[in-house]
Amino acid sequence: MTERDPALAPFDSLIGTWATEATHPMFDDVVPGSVTFEWLEGGHFVVQRSHNEHELFPDAISVIGAPESGEGLVMEYFDSRGVRRTYGVSLDDGVLRIWRDDPTFAQRFSATPARDGFDGLWQVAETPGDWRDDLRVTYRRRR
């Protein structure tokens, strides 16, 4: 068995497939979808794949692991719109955090994953420090 990167050990709790329901303040419906977390062969990265059942909500793939240089973890994000972003990511003391500190479009996500399900909230700031709720996602583990 390959030894996994110890910085990624907390992400073991996310491994598997989750049914999702997303809501957005500019959209009147709940969008179902799914997210799968899996170890990339070798144990140095976690791959996240998401699918949403509405054309306004992109499908995406992300790779979580150590940055090219520096400390901590990053999440490299790519989606079906052609968007590519780099986020900081952590899963410390049971809280999953994802953030991007761009001065014209900052984003942050927070959730407290549990074994069978959890809720997460994305927030956005188009002006530094002016945070507003954006996307809410409910995750339920598929068996």
N, CA, C and O of each residue as an XYZ file, in Angstrom:
572
protein
N       0.844     -1.181      0.000
C       0.000      0.000      0.000
C       0.888      1.243      0.000
O       1.919      1.285      0.671
N       0.480      2.228     -0.745
C       1.205      3.484     -0.829
C       0.901      4.344      0.392
O      -0.243      4.424      0.840
N       1.938      4.984      0.922
C       1.728      5.866      2.066
C       1.185      7.204      1.574
O       1.737      7.808      0.654
N       0.112      7.654      2.186
C      -0.535      8.898      1.785
C       0.161     10.088      2.409
O       0.793      9.977      3.460
N       0.037     11.235      1.746
C       0.558     12.490      2.277
C      -0.161     12.782      3.592
O      -1.386     12.903      3.594
N       0.558     12.900      4.714
C      -0.098     13.120      6.009
C      -0.932     14.404      6.070
O      -1.905     14.469      6.822
N      -0.566     15.423      5.291
C      -1.347     16.671      5.292
C      -2.753     16.447      4.737
O      -3.667     17.222      5.016
N      -2.921     15.381      3.949
C      -4.219     15.085      3.355
C      -5.035     14.074      4.168
O      -6.172     13.774      3.806
N      -4.479     13.553      5.248
C      -5.161     12.531      6.046
C      -6.591     12.921      6.426
O      -7.474     12.067      6.350
N      -6.866     14.172      6.834
C      -8.247     14.521      7.190
C      -9.242     14.364      6.038
O     -10.439     14.214      6.281
N      -8.770     14.395      4.797
C      -9.660     14.285      3.642
C     -10.166     12.861      3.452
O     -11.079     12.634      2.658
N      -9.584     11.890      4.173
C     -10.065     10.510      4.114
C     -11.556     10.439      4.432
O     -12.270      9.601      3.881
N     -12.027     11.315      5.319
C     -13.441     11.305      5.713
C     -14.378     11.707      4.569
O     -15.577     11.436      4.632
N     -13.848     12.345      3.534
C     -14.676     12.769      2.402
C     -14.695     11.747      1.262
O     -15.536     11.835      0.368
N     -13.781     10.785      1.290
C     -13.654      9.838      0.181
C     -14.972      9.086     -0.016
O     -15.539      8.526      0.922
N     -15.437      9.091     -1.267
C     -16.700      8.444     -1.620
C     -17.526      9.363     -2.489
O     -17.049     10.394     -2.964
N     -18.771      8.974     -2.690
C     -19.677      9.748     -3.533
C     -20.794     10.326     -2.686
O     -21.367      9.656     -1.827
N     -21.082     11.576     -2.951
C     -22.092     12.335     -2.211
C     -23.155     12.851     -3.178
O     -22.821     13.389     -4.233
N     -24.424     12.693     -2.829
C     -25.502     13.356     -3.569
C     -25.536     14.798     -3.075
O     -25.395     15.049     -1.878
N     -25.723     15.743     -3.989
C     -25.746     17.151     -3.600
C     -27.051     17.816     -4.019
O     -27.706     17.398     -4.974
N     -27.407     18.854     -3.285
C     -28.497     19.756     -3.649
C     -27.976     21.160     -3.445
O     -27.571     21.535     -2.344
N     -27.990     21.941     -4.531
C     -27.431     23.293     -4.478
C     -28.522     24.328     -4.690
O     -29.443     24.132     -5.484
N     -28.402     25.431     -3.968
C     -29.283     26.576     -4.161
C     -28.423     27.817     -4.315
O     -27.343     27.920     -3.732
N     -28.916     28.755     -5.107
C     -28.191     29.995     -5.385
C     -29.182     31.150     -5.271
O     -30.334     30.993     -5.676
N     -28.780     32.311     -4.733
C     -29.720     33.418     -4.559
C     -30.325     33.943     -5.862
O     -31.370     34.592     -5.830
N     -29.693     33.677     -7.000
C     -30.211     34.171     -8.271
C     -30.967     33.083     -9.053
O     -31.248     33.246    -10.241
N     -31.291     31.977     -8.376
C     -31.938     30.847     -9.029
C     -33.008     30.311     -8.096
O     -32.736     30.082     -6.917
N     -34.223     30.105     -8.596
C     -35.366     29.754     -7.742
C     -35.562     28.270     -7.466
O     -36.548     27.897     -6.830
N     -34.663     27.421     -7.918
C     -34.878     25.994     -7.781
C     -33.700     25.352     -7.062
O     -32.651     25.971     -6.885
N     -33.887     24.110     -6.653
C     -32.817     23.305     -6.073
C     -32.215     22.472     -7.202
O     -32.943     21.824     -7.954
N     -30.899     22.490     -7.318
C     -30.224     21.757     -8.388
C     -29.564     20.505     -7.800
O     -28.642     20.608     -6.991
N     -30.038     19.326     -8.210
C     -29.400     18.096     -7.735
C     -28.101     17.836     -8.489
O     -27.885     18.324     -9.598
N     -27.256     17.059     -7.850
C     -25.994     16.700     -8.478
C     -25.271     15.667     -7.648
O     -25.864     14.987     -6.810
N     -23.965     15.559     -7.898
C     -23.153     14.630     -7.123
C     -21.711     15.117     -7.090
O     -21.256     15.834     -7.981
N     -21.010     14.712     -6.045
C     -19.586     14.993     -5.884
C     -18.914     13.697     -5.452
O     -19.395     12.998     -4.560
N     -17.797     13.390     -6.098
C     -17.009     12.220     -5.722
C     -15.614     12.679     -5.325
O     -14.982     13.457     -6.040
N     -15.137     12.198     -4.185
C     -13.768     12.420     -3.727
C     -13.054     11.079     -3.799
O     -13.572     10.064     -3.335
N     -11.849     11.082     -4.391
C     -11.089      9.844     -4.478
C      -9.597     10.156     -4.393
O      -9.153     11.250     -4.742
N      -8.841      9.180     -3.925
C      -7.391      9.315     -3.889
C      -6.837      9.102     -5.282
O      -7.222      8.149     -5.960
N      -5.938      9.971     -5.721
C      -5.189      9.726     -6.939
C      -4.149      8.664     -6.600
O      -3.569      8.685     -5.515
N      -3.917      7.754     -7.509
C      -2.914      6.713     -7.300
C      -1.635      7.337     -6.751
O      -1.153      8.335     -7.286
N      -1.094      6.766     -5.704
C       0.118      7.279     -5.075
C      -0.162      7.966     -3.749
O       0.737      8.079     -2.915
N      -1.398      8.432     -3.534
C      -1.777      8.995     -2.240
C      -1.321     10.412     -1.970
O      -1.378     10.866     -0.827
N      -0.868     11.127     -2.995
C      -0.380     12.493     -2.781
C      -1.403     13.559     -3.133
O      -1.189     14.739     -2.857
N      -2.525     13.150     -3.748
C      -3.554     14.107     -4.153
C      -4.934     13.493     -3.971
O      -5.111     12.279     -4.077
N      -5.909     14.354     -3.696
C      -7.317     13.971     -3.676
C      -7.963     14.622     -4.891
O      -7.780     15.814     -5.139
N      -8.720     13.830     -5.647
C      -9.421     14.329     -6.827
C     -10.904     14.474     -6.476
O     -11.524     13.548     -5.953
N     -11.452     15.637     -6.770
C     -12.874     15.904     -6.552
C     -13.532     16.123     -7.912
O     -13.085     16.963     -8.693
N     -14.585     15.374     -8.190
C     -15.342     15.535     -9.436
C     -16.770     15.896     -9.063
O     -17.384     15.233     -8.227
N     -17.301     16.948     -9.682
C     -18.682     17.327     -9.384
C     -19.502     17.416    -10.664
O     -19.016     17.835    -11.715
N     -20.745     17.014    -10.542
C     -21.693     17.074    -11.653
C     -22.977     17.701    -11.126
O     -23.443     17.359    -10.039
N     -23.549     18.623    -11.905
C     -24.808     19.271    -11.549
C     -25.805     19.074    -12.674
O     -25.434     19.080    -13.848
N     -27.068     18.900    -12.320
C     -28.092     18.589    -13.311
C     -28.822     19.839    -13.803
O     -30.042     19.830    -13.969
N     -28.062     20.917    -14.036
C     -28.609     22.130    -14.637
C     -27.486     22.843    -15.367
O     -26.374     22.957    -14.852
N     -27.780     23.327    -16.578
C     -26.737     23.919    -17.418
C     -26.132     25.201    -16.840
O     -25.032     25.576    -17.246
N     -26.796     25.881    -15.919
C     -26.228     27.089    -15.311
C     -25.216     26.774    -14.208
O     -24.491     27.659    -13.754
N     -25.171     25.521    -13.784
C     -24.254     25.096    -12.736
C     -23.203     24.193    -13.369
O     -23.537     23.092    -13.808
N     -21.934     24.625    -13.432
C     -20.928     23.862    -14.170
C     -20.533     22.555    -13.487
O     -20.603     22.421    -12.265
N     -20.120     21.601    -14.310
C     -19.454     20.409    -13.809
C     -17.982     20.777    -13.619
O     -17.471     21.668    -14.299
N     -17.305     20.101    -12.704
C     -15.927     20.495    -12.408
C     -15.091     19.305    -11.958
O     -15.603     18.267    -11.538
N     -13.788     19.504    -12.064
C     -12.815     18.579    -11.482
C     -11.794     19.431    -10.736
O     -11.377     20.485    -11.215
N     -11.401     18.959     -9.562
C     -10.412     19.661     -8.754
C      -9.396     18.655     -8.246
O      -9.709     17.485     -8.024
N      -8.178     19.132     -8.066
C      -7.117     18.305     -7.501
C      -6.595     19.025     -6.265
O      -6.190     20.186     -6.335
N      -6.609     18.328     -5.135
C      -6.204     18.886     -3.850
C      -4.872     18.270     -3.452
O      -4.713     17.049     -3.483
N      -3.908     19.121     -3.074
C      -2.613     18.623     -2.638
C      -1.688     19.754     -2.253
O      -2.104     20.909     -2.159
N      -0.444     19.417     -2.034
C       0.554     20.422     -1.655
C       0.791     21.378     -2.827
O       0.708     20.969     -3.985
N       1.082     22.643     -2.533
C       1.371     23.596     -3.611
C       2.736     23.310     -4.230
O       3.548     22.564     -3.681
N       2.959     23.915     -5.373
C       4.253     23.752     -6.044
C       5.389     24.240     -5.151
O       6.467     23.647     -5.121
N       5.136     25.321     -4.429
C       6.096     25.805     -3.425
C       5.305     26.404     -2.278
O       4.176     26.856     -2.464
N       5.890     26.409     -1.102
C       5.219     26.970      0.063
C       4.536     25.917      0.912
O       4.682     24.715      0.691
N       3.797     26.393      1.874
C       3.150     25.537      2.873
C       1.665     25.380      2.581
O       1.120     26.031      1.690
N       1.019     24.504      3.349
C      -0.423     24.326      3.262
C      -0.832     23.443      2.094
O      -0.032     22.677      1.557
N      -2.095     23.571      1.716
C      -2.666     22.804      0.616
C      -3.353     23.748     -0.356
O      -3.792     24.834      0.021
N      -3.442     23.326     -1.603
C      -4.180     24.080     -2.611
C      -5.171     23.151     -3.304
O      -5.033     21.928     -3.277
N      -6.168     23.766     -3.921
C      -7.123     23.054     -4.747
C      -7.089     23.707     -6.126
O      -7.450     24.874     -6.280
N      -6.651     22.941     -7.127
C      -6.649     23.415     -8.510
C      -7.995     23.022     -9.108
O      -8.330     21.839     -9.172
N      -8.772     24.023     -9.549
C     -10.159     23.851     -9.984
C     -10.279     24.113    -11.483
O      -9.717     25.080    -11.997
N     -11.019     23.242    -12.184
C     -11.275     23.381    -13.616
C     -12.738     23.033    -13.854
O     -13.219     22.028    -13.329
N     -13.471     23.854    -14.647
C     -14.876     23.503    -14.866
C     -15.283     23.530    -16.324
O     -14.512     23.923    -17.200
N     -16.521     23.101    -16.565
C     -17.045     22.929    -17.919
C     -17.237     24.247    -18.669
O     -17.489     24.234    -19.874
N     -17.122     25.391    -17.973
C     -17.188     26.695    -18.640
C     -15.818     27.112    -19.168
O     -15.702     28.096    -19.898
N     -14.777     26.358    -18.796
C     -13.415     26.737    -19.144
C     -12.746     27.559    -18.065
O     -11.662     28.098    -18.286
N     -13.373     27.668    -16.888
C     -12.808     28.420    -15.766
C     -11.757     27.564    -15.069
O     -11.943     26.368    -14.849
N     -10.637     28.222    -14.728
C      -9.562     27.574    -13.957
C      -9.195     28.507    -12.815
O      -8.927     29.687    -13.037
N      -9.181     27.986    -11.597
C      -8.836     28.796    -10.423
C      -7.987     27.974     -9.468
O      -8.049     26.745     -9.446
N      -7.190     28.689     -8.677
C      -6.423     28.068     -7.599
C      -6.971     28.589     -6.278
O      -7.086     29.797     -6.071
N      -7.303     27.671     -5.398
C      -7.839     27.999     -4.075
C      -6.888     27.484     -3.002
O      -6.160     26.517     -3.225
N      -6.894     28.124     -1.849
C      -6.323     27.535     -0.654
C      -7.366     26.575     -0.096
O      -8.564     26.789     -0.286
N      -6.936     25.532      0.583
C      -7.884     24.574      1.158
C      -7.300     24.010      2.447
O      -6.092     23.797      2.558
N      -8.178     23.772      3.418
C      -7.762     23.121      4.659
C      -8.927     22.307      5.202
O     -10.091     22.608      4.938
N      -8.599     21.286      5.955
C      -9.584     20.512      6.700
C      -8.965     20.268      8.067
O      -8.353     19.233      8.332
N      -9.152     21.275      8.929
C      -8.553     21.265     10.264
C      -9.651     21.328     11.316
O     -10.638     22.046     11.157
N      -9.468     20.566     12.397
C     -10.429     20.536     13.504
C     -11.848     20.284     13.016
O     -12.807     20.817     13.574
N     -11.978     19.464     11.965
C     -13.284     19.077     11.461
C     -13.965     20.097     10.564
O     -15.112     19.887     10.170
N     -13.300     21.191     10.231
C     -13.906     22.226      9.388
C     -13.170     22.292      8.050
O     -11.956     22.488      7.997
N     -13.939     22.124      6.970
C     -13.409     22.241      5.619
C     -13.523     23.699      5.193
O     -14.603     24.290      5.226
N     -12.389     24.266      4.793
C     -12.377     25.649      4.301
C     -11.697     25.684      2.940
O     -10.675     25.035      2.713
N     -12.303     26.470      2.032
C     -11.734     26.699      0.704
C     -11.805     28.198      0.484
O     -12.830     28.814      0.779
N     -10.728     28.806     -0.035
C     -10.742     30.256     -0.206
C      -9.894     30.684     -1.388
O      -8.968     29.995     -1.817
N     -10.253     31.851     -1.892
C      -9.540     32.491     -2.998
C      -9.591     33.984     -2.742
O     -10.672     34.567     -2.659
N      -8.422     34.608     -2.616
C      -8.337     36.008     -2.206
C      -8.074     36.949     -3.369
O      -7.142     37.751     -3.312
N      -8.874     36.866     -4.419
C      -8.746     37.773     -5.558
C      -9.460     39.082     -5.211
O     -10.606     39.036     -4.765
N      -8.825     40.253     -5.398
C      -9.452     41.520     -4.988
C     -10.730     41.877     -5.755
O     -11.532     42.670     -5.261
N     -10.938     41.311     -6.946
C     -12.154     41.618     -7.703
C     -13.202     40.509     -7.633
O     -14.346     40.718     -8.034
N     -12.823     39.329     -7.127
C     -13.776     38.221     -7.008
C     -13.230     37.203     -6.019
O     -12.773     36.128     -6.409
N     -13.281     37.546     -4.740
C     -12.825     36.637     -3.687
C     -13.947     35.644     -3.373
O     -15.129     35.968     -3.483
N     -13.559     34.447     -2.985
C     -14.532     33.412     -2.641
C     -14.056     32.675     -1.402
O     -12.858     32.568     -1.141
N     -15.031     32.165     -0.638
C     -14.695     31.302      0.487
C     -15.843     30.323      0.718
O     -17.009     30.623      0.459
N     -15.476     29.153      1.210
C     -16.424     28.072      1.482
C     -16.111     27.528      2.856
O     -14.950     27.450      3.260
N     -17.160     27.151      3.572
C     -16.968     26.551      4.878
C     -18.035     25.476      5.097
O     -19.202     25.652      4.747
N     -17.600     24.360      5.685
C     -18.507     23.264      6.014
C     -17.879     22.437      7.119
O     -16.659     22.420      7.288
N     -18.721     21.759      7.861
C     -18.257     20.838      8.889
C     -18.711     19.437      8.487
O     -19.800     19.002      8.861
N     -17.869     18.727      7.718
C     -18.280     17.404      7.226
C     -18.599     16.432      8.353
O     -17.925     16.396      9.383
N     -19.639     15.653      8.128
C     -20.029     14.584      9.043
C     -20.100     13.288      8.234
O     -20.075     13.312      7.003
N     -20.187     12.194      8.916
C     -20.123     10.877      8.262
C     -21.154     10.704      7.150
O     -20.822     10.221      6.067
N     -22.408     11.097      7.410
C     -23.479     10.831      6.453
C     -23.948     12.047      5.673
O     -24.630     11.905      4.658
N     -23.592     13.244      6.133
C     -24.039     14.427      5.410
C     -23.641     15.712      6.102
O     -23.301     15.726      7.285
N     -23.692     16.801      5.332
C     -23.349     18.111      5.870
C     -23.799     19.196      4.907
O     -24.133     18.926      3.754
N     -23.802     20.411      5.395
C     -24.152     21.582      4.591
C     -22.937     22.476      4.458
O     -22.152     22.621      5.395
N     -22.785     23.079      3.277
C     -21.687     24.003      3.044
C     -22.195     25.295      2.434
O     -23.233     25.313      1.771
N     -21.469     26.364      2.656
C     -21.852     27.670      2.139
C     -20.665     28.325      1.450
O     -19.593     28.478      2.034
N     -20.882     28.711      0.184
C     -19.934     29.545     -0.543
C     -20.343     30.994     -0.353
O     -21.529     31.323     -0.390
N     -19.359     31.859     -0.149
C     -19.582     33.293     -0.109
C     -18.659     33.956     -1.118
O     -17.619     33.404     -1.478
N     -19.048     35.149     -1.575
C     -18.285     35.867     -2.576
C     -18.155     37.332     -2.154
O     -19.046     37.887     -1.512
N     -17.028     37.949     -2.527
C     -16.816     39.380     -2.297
C     -16.223     39.966     -3.572
O     -15.090     39.658     -3.940
N     -17.002     40.816     -4.245
C     -16.507     41.469     -5.458
C     -15.785     42.771     -5.125
O     -15.105     43.354     -5.970
N     -15.944     43.215     -3.875
C     -15.189     44.321     -3.298
C     -14.562     43.760     -2.028
O     -15.266     43.121     -1.246
N     -13.268     43.970     -1.788
C     -12.624     43.369     -0.613
C     -13.410     43.597      0.690
O     -13.748     44.726      1.046
N     -13.687     42.484      1.384
C     -14.360     42.535      2.674
C     -15.873     42.605      2.610
O     -16.522     42.509      3.651
N     -16.463     42.767      1.435
C     -17.916     42.882      1.278
C     -18.511     41.519      0.926
O     -18.954     41.295     -0.200
N     -18.515     40.605      1.916
C     -18.937     39.229      1.688
C     -20.453     39.114      1.629
O     -21.166     39.764      2.393
N     -20.943     38.269      0.699
C     -22.364     37.937      0.636
C     -22.497     36.442      0.359
O     -21.651     35.834     -0.296
N     -23.581     35.869      0.875
C     -23.830     34.449      0.650
C     -24.054     34.206     -0.833
O     -24.680     35.011     -1.522
N     -23.534     33.081     -1.314
C     -23.628     32.748     -2.727
C     -24.300     31.384     -2.880
O     -25.528     31.309     -2.917
N     -23.549     30.348     -2.965
C     -24.070     29.016     -3.226
C     -24.129     28.204     -1.933
O     -23.150     28.129     -1.190
N     -25.285     27.598     -1.675
C     -25.444     26.675     -0.544
C     -25.541     25.269     -1.107
O     -26.262     25.024     -2.075
N     -24.809     24.345     -0.492
C     -24.806     22.966     -0.979
C     -25.017     22.013      0.198
O     -24.343     22.110      1.224
N     -25.959     21.098      0.028
C     -26.190     20.025      0.987
C     -25.590     18.749      0.406
O     -25.833     18.409     -0.752
N     -24.807     18.050      1.215
C     -24.137     16.810      0.815
C     -24.723     15.649      1.622
O     -24.818     15.735      2.847
N     -25.115     14.566      0.948
C     -25.578     13.354      1.608
C     -24.807     12.178      1.014
O     -24.803     11.966     -0.199
N     -24.154     11.416      1.899
C     -23.323     10.305      1.431
C     -24.182      9.240      0.760
O     -25.221      8.831      1.278
N     -23.717      8.803     -0.412
C     -24.373      7.687     -1.107
C     -23.758      6.394     -0.615
O     -22.552      6.316     -0.384
N     -24.579      5.400     -0.458
C     -24.111      4.078      0.009
C     -23.797      3.184     -1.143
O     -23.391      2.039     -0.944
